[in-house]
Coordinates of C-alpha atoms in Angstrom, one line a residue:
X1353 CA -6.6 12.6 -20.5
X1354 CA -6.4 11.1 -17.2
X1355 CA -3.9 7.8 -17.2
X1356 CA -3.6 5.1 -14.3
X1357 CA 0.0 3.9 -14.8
X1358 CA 1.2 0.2 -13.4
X1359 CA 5.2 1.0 -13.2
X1360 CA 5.5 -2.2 -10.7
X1361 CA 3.2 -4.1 -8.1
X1362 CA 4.2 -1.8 -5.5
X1363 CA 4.5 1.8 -7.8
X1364 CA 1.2 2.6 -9.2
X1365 CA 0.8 6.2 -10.6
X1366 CA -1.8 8.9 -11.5
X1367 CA -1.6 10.9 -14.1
X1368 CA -2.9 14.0 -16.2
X1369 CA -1.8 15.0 -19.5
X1370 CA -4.0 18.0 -21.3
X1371 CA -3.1 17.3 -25.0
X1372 CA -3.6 13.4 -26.2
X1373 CA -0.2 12.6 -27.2
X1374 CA -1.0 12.1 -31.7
X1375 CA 1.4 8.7 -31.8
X1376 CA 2.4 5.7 -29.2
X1377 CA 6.3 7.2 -29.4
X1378 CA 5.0 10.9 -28.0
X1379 CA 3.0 8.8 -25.5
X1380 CA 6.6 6.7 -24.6
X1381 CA 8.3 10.7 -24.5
X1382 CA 5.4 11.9 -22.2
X1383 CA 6.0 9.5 -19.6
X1384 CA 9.8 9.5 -20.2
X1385 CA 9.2 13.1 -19.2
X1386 CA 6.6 13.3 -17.0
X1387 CA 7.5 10.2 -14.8
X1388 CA 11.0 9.9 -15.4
X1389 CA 10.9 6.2 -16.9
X1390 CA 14.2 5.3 -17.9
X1391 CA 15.7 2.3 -20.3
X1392 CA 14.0 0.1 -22.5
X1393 CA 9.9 -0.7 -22.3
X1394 CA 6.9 -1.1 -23.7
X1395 CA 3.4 -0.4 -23.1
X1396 CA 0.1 -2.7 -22.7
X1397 CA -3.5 -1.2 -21.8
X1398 CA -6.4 -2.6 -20.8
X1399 CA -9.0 -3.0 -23.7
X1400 CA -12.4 -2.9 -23.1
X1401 CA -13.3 -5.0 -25.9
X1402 CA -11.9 -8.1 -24.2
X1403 CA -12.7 -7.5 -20.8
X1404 CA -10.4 -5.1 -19.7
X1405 CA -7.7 -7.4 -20.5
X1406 CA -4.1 -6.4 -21.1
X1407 CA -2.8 -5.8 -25.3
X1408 CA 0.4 -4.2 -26.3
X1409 CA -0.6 -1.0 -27.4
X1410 CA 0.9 -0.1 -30.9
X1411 CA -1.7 2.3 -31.8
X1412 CA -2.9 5.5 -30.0
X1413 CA -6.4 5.4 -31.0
X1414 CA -6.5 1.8 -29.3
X1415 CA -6.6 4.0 -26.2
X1416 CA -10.2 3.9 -24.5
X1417 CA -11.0 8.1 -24.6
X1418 CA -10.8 10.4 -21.5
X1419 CA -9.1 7.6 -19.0
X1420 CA -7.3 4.8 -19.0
X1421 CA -4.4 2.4 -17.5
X1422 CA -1.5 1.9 -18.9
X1423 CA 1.2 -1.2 -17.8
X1424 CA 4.7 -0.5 -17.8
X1425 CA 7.0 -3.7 -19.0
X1426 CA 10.5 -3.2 -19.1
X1427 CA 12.6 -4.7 -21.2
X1428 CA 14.7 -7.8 -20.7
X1429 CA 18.2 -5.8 -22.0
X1430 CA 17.4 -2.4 -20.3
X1431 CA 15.2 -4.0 -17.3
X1432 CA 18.3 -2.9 -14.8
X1433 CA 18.6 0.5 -16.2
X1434 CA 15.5 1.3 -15.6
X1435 CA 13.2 3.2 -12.8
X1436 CA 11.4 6.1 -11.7
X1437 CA 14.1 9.2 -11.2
X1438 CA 13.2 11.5 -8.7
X1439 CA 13.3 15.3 -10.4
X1440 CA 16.4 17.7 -10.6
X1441 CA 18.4 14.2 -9.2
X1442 CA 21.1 12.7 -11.7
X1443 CA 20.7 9.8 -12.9
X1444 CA 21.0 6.3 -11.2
X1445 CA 24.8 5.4 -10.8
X1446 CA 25.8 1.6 -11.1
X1447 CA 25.7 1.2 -7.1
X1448 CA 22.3 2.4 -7.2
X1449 CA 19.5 0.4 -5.7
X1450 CA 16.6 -0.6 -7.5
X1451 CA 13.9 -3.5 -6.9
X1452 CA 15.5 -7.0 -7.8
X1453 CA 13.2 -8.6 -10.7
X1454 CA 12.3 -11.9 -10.1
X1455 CA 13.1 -13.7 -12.2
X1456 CA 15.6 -12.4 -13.6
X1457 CA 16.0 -11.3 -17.0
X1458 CA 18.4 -12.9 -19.0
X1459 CA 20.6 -10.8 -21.3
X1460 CA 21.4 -11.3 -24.3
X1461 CA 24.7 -11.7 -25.1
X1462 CA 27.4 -11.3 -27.8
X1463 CA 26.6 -12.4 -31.3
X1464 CA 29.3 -15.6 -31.1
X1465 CA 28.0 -16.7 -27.2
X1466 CA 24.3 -16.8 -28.2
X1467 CA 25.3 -19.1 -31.3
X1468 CA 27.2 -21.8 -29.2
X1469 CA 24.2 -21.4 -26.8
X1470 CA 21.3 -22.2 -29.7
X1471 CA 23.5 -24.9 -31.1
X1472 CA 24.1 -26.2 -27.5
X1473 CA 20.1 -26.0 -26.1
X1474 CA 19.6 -27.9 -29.5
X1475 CA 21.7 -30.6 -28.8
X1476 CA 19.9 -30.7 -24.8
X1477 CA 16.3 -30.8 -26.4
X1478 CA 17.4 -33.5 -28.6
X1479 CA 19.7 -35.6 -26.4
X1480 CA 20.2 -34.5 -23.2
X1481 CA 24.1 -33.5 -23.9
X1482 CA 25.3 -30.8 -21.7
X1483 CA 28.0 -28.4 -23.1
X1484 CA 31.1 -28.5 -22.2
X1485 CA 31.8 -25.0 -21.6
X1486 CA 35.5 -23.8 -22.4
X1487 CA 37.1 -20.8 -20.1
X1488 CA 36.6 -17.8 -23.0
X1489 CA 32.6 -18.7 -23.0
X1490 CA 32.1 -18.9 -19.2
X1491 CA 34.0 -15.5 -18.8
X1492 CA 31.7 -14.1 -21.4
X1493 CA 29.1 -15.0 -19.7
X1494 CA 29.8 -14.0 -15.9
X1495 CA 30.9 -10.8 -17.3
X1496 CA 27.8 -9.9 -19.0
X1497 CA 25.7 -10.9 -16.3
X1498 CA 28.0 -9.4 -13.8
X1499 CA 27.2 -6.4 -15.7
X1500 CA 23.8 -6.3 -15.1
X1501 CA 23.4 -7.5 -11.7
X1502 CA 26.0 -4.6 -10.4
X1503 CA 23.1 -2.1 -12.1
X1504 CA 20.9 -3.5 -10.1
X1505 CA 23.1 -3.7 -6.6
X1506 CA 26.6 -4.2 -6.1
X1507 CA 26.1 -6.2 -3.1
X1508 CA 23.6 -8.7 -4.0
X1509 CA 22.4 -10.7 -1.2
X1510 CA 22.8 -15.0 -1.7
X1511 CA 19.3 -15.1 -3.0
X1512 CA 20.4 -12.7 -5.3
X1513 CA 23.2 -14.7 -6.6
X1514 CA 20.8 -18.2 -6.8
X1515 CA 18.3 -16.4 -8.5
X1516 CA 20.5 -15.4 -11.3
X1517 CA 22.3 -19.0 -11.5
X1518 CA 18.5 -20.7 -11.5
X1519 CA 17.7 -18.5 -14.3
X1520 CA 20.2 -18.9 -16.4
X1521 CA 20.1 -22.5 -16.8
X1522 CA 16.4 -22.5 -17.0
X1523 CA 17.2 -20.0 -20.1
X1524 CA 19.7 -22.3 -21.5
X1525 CA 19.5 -26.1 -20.2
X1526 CA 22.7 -27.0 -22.2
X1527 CA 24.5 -24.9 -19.1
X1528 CA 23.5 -27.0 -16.2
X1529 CA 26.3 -29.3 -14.1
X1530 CA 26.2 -33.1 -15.3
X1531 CA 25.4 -34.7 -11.8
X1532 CA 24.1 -31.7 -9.6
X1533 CA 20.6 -31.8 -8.4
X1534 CA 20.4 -28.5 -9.2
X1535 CA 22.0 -28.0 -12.1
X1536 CA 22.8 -24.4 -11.6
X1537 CA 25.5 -24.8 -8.0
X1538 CA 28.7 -24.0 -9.7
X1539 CA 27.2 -20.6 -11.8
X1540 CA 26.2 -19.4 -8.3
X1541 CA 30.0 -19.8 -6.6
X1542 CA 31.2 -18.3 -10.0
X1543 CA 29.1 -15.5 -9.5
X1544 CA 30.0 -14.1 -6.1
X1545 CA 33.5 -14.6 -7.0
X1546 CA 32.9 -12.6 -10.7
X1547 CA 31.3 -10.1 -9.1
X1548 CA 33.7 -9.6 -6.3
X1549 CA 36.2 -8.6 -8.9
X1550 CA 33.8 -6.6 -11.2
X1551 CA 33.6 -4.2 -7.6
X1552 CA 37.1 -3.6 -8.0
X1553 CA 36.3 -2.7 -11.9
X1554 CA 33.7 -0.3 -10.5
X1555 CA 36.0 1.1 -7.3
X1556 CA 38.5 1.9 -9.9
X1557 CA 36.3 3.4 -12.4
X1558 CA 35.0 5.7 -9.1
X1559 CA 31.6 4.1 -8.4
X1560 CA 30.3 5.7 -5.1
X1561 CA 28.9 3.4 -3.7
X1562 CA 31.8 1.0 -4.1
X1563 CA 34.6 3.2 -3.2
X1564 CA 32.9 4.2 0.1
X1565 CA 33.4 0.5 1.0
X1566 CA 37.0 0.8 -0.6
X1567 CA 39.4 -0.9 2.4
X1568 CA 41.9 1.8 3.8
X1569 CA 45.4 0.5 4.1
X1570 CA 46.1 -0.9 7.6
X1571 CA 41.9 -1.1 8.1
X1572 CA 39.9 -3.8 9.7
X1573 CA 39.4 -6.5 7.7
X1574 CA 36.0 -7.4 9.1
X1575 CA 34.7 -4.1 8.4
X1576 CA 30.7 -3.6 7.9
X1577 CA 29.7 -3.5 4.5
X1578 CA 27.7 0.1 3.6
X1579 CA 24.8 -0.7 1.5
X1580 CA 21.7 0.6 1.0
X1581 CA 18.4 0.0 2.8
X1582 CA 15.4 -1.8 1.3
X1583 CA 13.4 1.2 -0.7
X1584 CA 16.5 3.6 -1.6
X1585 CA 16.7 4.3 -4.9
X1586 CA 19.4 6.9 -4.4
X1587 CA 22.1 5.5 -1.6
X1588 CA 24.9 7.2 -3.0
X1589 CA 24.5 8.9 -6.4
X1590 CA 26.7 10.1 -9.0
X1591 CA 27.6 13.7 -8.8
X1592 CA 25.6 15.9 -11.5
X1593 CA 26.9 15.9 -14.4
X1594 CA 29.1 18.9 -14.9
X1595 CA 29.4 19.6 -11.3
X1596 CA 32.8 19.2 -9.5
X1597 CA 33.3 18.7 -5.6
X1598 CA 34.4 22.5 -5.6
X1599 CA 31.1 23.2 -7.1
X1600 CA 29.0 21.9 -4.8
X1601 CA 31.3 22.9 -1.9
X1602 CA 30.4 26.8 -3.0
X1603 CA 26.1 26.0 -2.7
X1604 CA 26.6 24.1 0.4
X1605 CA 28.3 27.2 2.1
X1606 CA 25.3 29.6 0.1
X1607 CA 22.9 27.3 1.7
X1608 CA 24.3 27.5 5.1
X1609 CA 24.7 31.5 4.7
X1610 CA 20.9 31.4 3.6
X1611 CA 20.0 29.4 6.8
X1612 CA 21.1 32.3 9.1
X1613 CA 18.7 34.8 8.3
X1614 CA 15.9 35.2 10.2
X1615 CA 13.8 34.8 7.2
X1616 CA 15.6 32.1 4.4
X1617 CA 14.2 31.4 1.3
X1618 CA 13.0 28.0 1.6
X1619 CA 12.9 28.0 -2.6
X1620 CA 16.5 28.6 -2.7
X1621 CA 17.4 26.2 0.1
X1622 CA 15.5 24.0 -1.7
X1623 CA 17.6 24.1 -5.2
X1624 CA 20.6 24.2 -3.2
X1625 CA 19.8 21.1 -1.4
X1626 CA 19.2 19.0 -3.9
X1627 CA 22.1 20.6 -6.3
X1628 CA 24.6 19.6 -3.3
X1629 CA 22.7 16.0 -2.9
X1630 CA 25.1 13.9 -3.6
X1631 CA 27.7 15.3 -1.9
X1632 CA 25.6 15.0 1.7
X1633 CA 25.4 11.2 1.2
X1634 CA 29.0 10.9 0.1
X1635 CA 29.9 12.6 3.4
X1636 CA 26.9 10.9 5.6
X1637 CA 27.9 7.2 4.2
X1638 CA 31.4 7.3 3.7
X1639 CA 32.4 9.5 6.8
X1640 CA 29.6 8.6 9.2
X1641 CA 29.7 11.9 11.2
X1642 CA 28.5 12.5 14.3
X1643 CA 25.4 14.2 14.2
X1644 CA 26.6 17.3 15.6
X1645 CA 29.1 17.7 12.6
X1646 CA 26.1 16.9 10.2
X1647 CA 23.9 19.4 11.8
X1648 CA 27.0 22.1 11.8
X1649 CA 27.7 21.5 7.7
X1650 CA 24.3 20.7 6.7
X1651 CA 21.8 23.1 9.2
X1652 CA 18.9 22.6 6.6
X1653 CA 18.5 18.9 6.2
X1654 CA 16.9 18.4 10.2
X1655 CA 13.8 20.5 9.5
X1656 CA 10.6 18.8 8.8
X1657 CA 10.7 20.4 5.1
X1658 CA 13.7 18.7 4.4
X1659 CA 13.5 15.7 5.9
X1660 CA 10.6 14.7 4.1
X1661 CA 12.3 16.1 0.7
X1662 CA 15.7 14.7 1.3
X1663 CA 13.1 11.4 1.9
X1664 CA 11.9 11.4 -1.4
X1665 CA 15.1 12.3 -2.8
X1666 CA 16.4 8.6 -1.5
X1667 CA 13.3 6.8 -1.7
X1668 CA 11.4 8.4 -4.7
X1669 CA 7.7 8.3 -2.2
X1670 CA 6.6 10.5 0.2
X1671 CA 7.4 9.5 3.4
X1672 CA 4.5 11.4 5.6
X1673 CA 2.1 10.4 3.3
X1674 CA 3.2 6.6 2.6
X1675 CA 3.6 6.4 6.5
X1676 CA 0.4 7.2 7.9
X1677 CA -1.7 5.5 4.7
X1678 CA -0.2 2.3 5.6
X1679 CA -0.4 2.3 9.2
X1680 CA -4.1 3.0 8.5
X1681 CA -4.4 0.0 7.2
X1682 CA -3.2 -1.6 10.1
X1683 CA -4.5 0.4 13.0
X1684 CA -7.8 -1.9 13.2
X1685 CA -6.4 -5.2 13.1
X1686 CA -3.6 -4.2 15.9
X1687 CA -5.9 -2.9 18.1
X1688 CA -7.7 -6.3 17.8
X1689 CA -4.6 -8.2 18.2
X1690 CA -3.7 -5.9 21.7
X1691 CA -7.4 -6.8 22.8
X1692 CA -6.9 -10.8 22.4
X1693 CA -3.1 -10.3 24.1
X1694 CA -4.6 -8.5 27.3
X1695 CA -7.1 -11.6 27.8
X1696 CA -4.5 -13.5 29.5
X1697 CA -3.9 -10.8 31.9
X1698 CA -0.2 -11.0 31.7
X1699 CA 0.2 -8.0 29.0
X1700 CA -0.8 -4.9 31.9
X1701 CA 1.5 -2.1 30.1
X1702 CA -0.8 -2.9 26.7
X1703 CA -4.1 -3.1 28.7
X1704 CA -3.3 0.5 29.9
X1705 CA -2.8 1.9 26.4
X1706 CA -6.5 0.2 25.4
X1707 CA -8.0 1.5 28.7
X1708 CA -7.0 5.1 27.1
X1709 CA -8.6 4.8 24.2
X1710 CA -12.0 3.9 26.3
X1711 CA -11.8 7.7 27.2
X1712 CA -11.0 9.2 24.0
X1713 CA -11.4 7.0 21.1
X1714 CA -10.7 9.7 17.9
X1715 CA -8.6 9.0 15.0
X1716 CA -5.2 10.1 15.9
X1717 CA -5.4 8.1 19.5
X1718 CA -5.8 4.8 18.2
X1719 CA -2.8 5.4 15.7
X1720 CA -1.2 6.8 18.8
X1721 CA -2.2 3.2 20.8
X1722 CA -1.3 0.9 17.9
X1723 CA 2.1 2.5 17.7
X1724 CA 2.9 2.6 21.4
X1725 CA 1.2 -0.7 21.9
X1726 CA 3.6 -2.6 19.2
X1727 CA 7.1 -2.9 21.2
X1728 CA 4.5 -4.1 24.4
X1729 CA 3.0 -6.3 22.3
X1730 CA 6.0 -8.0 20.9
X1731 CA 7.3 -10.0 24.1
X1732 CA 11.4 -9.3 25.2
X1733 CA 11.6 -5.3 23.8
X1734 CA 11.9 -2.5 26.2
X1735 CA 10.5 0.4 24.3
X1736 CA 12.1 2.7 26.9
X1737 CA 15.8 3.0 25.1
X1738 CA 13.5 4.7 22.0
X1739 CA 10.5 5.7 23.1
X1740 CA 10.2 8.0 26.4
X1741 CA 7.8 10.2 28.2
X1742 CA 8.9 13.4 30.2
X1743 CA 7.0 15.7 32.0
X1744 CA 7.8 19.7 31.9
X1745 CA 7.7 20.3 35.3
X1746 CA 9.7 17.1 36.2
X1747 CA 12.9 16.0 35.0
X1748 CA 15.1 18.0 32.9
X1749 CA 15.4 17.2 29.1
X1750 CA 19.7 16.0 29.6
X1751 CA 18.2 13.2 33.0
X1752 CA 15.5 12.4 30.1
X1753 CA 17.8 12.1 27.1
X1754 CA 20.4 10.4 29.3
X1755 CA 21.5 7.3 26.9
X1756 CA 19.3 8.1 24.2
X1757 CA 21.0 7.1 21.2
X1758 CA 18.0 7.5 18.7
X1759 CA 14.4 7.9 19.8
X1760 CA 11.4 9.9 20.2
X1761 CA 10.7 12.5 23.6
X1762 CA 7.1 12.6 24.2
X1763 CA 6.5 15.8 26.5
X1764 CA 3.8 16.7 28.3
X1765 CA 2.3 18.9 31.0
X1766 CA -0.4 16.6 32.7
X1767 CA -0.2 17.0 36.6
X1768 CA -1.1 12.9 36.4
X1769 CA -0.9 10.6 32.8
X1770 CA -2.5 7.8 31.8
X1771 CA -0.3 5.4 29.1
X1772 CA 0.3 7.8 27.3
X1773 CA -0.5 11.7 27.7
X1774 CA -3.9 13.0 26.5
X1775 CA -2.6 16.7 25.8
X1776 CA 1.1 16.4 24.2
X1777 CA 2.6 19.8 23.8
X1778 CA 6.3 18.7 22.5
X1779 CA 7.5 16.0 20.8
X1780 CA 11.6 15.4 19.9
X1781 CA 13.5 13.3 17.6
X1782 CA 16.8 12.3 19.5
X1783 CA 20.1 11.7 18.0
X1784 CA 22.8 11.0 19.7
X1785 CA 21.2 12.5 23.2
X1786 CA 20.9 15.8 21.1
X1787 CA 17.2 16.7 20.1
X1788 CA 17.3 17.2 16.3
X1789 CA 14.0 18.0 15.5
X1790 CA 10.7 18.8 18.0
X1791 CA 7.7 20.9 18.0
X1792 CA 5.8 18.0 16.6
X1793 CA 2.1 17.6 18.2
X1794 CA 1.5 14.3 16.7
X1795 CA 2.7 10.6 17.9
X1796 CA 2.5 9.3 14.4
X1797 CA 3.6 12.2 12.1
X1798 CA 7.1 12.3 15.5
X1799 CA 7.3 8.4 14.3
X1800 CA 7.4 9.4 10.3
X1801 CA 9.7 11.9 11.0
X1802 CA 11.9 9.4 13.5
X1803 CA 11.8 7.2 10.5
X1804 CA 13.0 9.8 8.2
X1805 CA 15.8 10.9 10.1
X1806 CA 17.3 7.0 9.9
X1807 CA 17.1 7.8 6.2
X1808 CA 18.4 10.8 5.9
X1809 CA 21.4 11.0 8.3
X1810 CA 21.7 7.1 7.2
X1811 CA 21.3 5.9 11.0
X1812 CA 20.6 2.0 12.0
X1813 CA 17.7 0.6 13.1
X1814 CA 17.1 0.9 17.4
X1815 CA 18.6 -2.8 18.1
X1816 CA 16.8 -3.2 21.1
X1817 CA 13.8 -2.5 19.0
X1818 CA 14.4 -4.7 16.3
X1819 CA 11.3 -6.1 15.5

């Protein structure tokens, strides 16, 4: 049976089971298994008797035969816990990062709190009373939904926070502030406060994420926040269960004994890698190494392989192939963009990369010209301090690298070069003025790989490209 499966708006999956799974709870244990769903949720399908339009499937045979597509809904008490795990990874810690549902689900919450609340909402829809809330309810309350919102991120952003106050009173009415326009002001302050001490709760109880951002004795008190990036799902995991720090100390040195042999087994790195996972971002987050000392303890992760596994390890997609799909999709449209910008005759640099496509117009050149063209394109950015061309039999890779804090070394062997070089022969990631990856033919793939490397050694964006 071949199943399309709706997990979010932006996760849609493919899938093939060979036995049709006899009841709707072995269907719920297939993709528990197959997918790794996790929480609370039910199923709807589309049914062909009403126009494809979505039911709640509580019967198997309701199933259209040989294909069909399948809607994930999670469940209002499990909606934080849940998401797709990435396999042989533990399972999501507390500080993990997972998308932020909007809007937010409600919990429910104790027995005694939800009774005040009915009784309360009663009195709104009758009157317009508000309730007067006394100090054991409101703490029963912020705790609870400081409980769920910590599942989701730890470090919520101020939208965050407003979006949880907004739907709490639009749950229960009888909660809003007599005389606020909005009704739901005071719940938001509360919030960030409640959730600043539930951190401690969580730092305590050894949350990674949290305790990374733990504040040293005698340390800066204006220190940066370390929090994930939009799309990681595993920032800075739990250890597996069972494993200790001693544990994982042993496969990291088996791994970096298996990496000196002229011919490692990639399988074994592999299972090594992903067994010591959680140490690597505990050491990469909380001790920001230079790359040199991440290179030294970890000589695996900065080969392509890796990369793009230790990728999907954070992120849960695949980063080559989620990369070069969606610049696809905008290859055309920039192109068109670059065309109208050159009219005015004051954008030469992008006119030049155009004029190259005019000679050789295939595929991989016009993603080469719409990435090349884009820091040109937007006005201010000097795509020099990330992006730089050096010929073979001209300057020497340390006067090319000079500065280079993270970027991509574009090498060719072309006596004379247009914008950019019609045979490339080399292409570098640069970290730190050290190259950490190279033999890469291909502008684009050099860019996923650039991209995977902020990922992986957790690195922030090029400020002077910023946009």
């Amino acid at each position: 049976m071949l199943l399309r499966i709706i997990v979010s708006e932006n996760d849609i999956r493919r899938l093939s089971i060979e036995d049709v799974p006899s009841s709707v709870e072995e269907l719920y244990q297939v993709l528990r298994t197959k997918l790794g769903l996790r929480g609370g949720f039910i199923l709807q399908f589309e049914d062909p008797d009403f126009n494809n339009q979505l039911c709640n499937l509580t019967d198997i045979k309701e199933l259209p035969l040989g294909r069909a597509t399948l809607k994930v809904l999670f469940t209002a008490d499990d909606i934080t816990d849940s998401t797709l795990d990435t396999c042989s990874l533990p399972c999501l810690s507390s500080g993990d990062s997972v998308d932020w549902p909007d809007p937010f689900p409600i919990p429910q919450f104790s027995h005694d709190v939800e009774l005040q609340l009915k009784e309360a909402n009663c009195r709104y829809a009758k009157d317009g009373s508000v309730m007067v809330i006394s100090k054991g309810l409101k703490t029963d309350i912020l705790d609870t939904l400081a409980d769920c919102m910590s599942k989701i991120s730890a470090y919520p952003e101020r939208h965050h926070y407003e979006n949880v106050a907004k739907a709490l009173v639009e749950k229960h009415p009888s909660l809003k502030e007599p005389g606020s326009g909005k009704g739901w002001y005071s719940w938001f302050h509360s919030l960030k406060f409640k959730l600043g001490n539930y951190r401690q709760k969580l730092s305590a109880a050894g949350c990674p994420e949290v305790v990374i951002n733990k504040r040293k004795a005698g340390g800066s008190k204006g220190k940066c926040v370390k929090k994930s990036k939009k799309g990681e799902v595993h920032y800075c995991p739990d250890p597996p269960e069972g494993q200790s720090a001693e544990n994982m100390e042993e496969k990291r040195k088996m791994m970096e004994a298996e990496m000196l042999k002229r011919d490692p087994d990639h399988q074994l790195i592999e299972d090594l890698m992903v067994a010591t996972f959680s140490q690597r971002r505990k050491e990469i987050i909380g001790d920001q190494p230079l790359i040199t000392e991440v290179i030294s303890r970890w000589p695996a992760l900065l080969h392509e392989r890796q990369i793009r596994a230790e990728f999907k390890r954070i992120v849960t997609t695949d980063l080559v192939e989620t990369f070069l799909d969606g610049l696809d999709g905008l290859v055309p449209r920039l192109l068109e963009l670059y065309k109208a910008a050159t009219k005015s005759r004051k954008k030469q640099s992008l006119k030049d990369i155009l004029d190259c496509l005019q000679k050789d117009d295939t595929n991989e050149r016009r993603r080469t010209a719409a990435l090349l063209g884009l820091p040109h394109y937007m006005s201010g950015e000097d795509p020099s301090t990330v992006i730089r061309m050096c010929n073979a039999h001209g300057e020497t890779l340390d006067e090319a690298m000079k500065g280079m804090q993270l970027g991509l070394l574009i090498g060719y062997e072309d006596a004379e070069r247009d914008a950019f070089p019609k045979e490339i022969f080399n292409i570098a990631v640069v970290v730190e003025e050290k190259i950490v990856l190279h033999n890469i033919k291909d502008v684009a793939w050099s860019y996923a790989m650039l991209m995977g490397v902020i990922y992986c050694v957790n690195l922030e964006y090029p400020e002077a490209m910023k946009y």
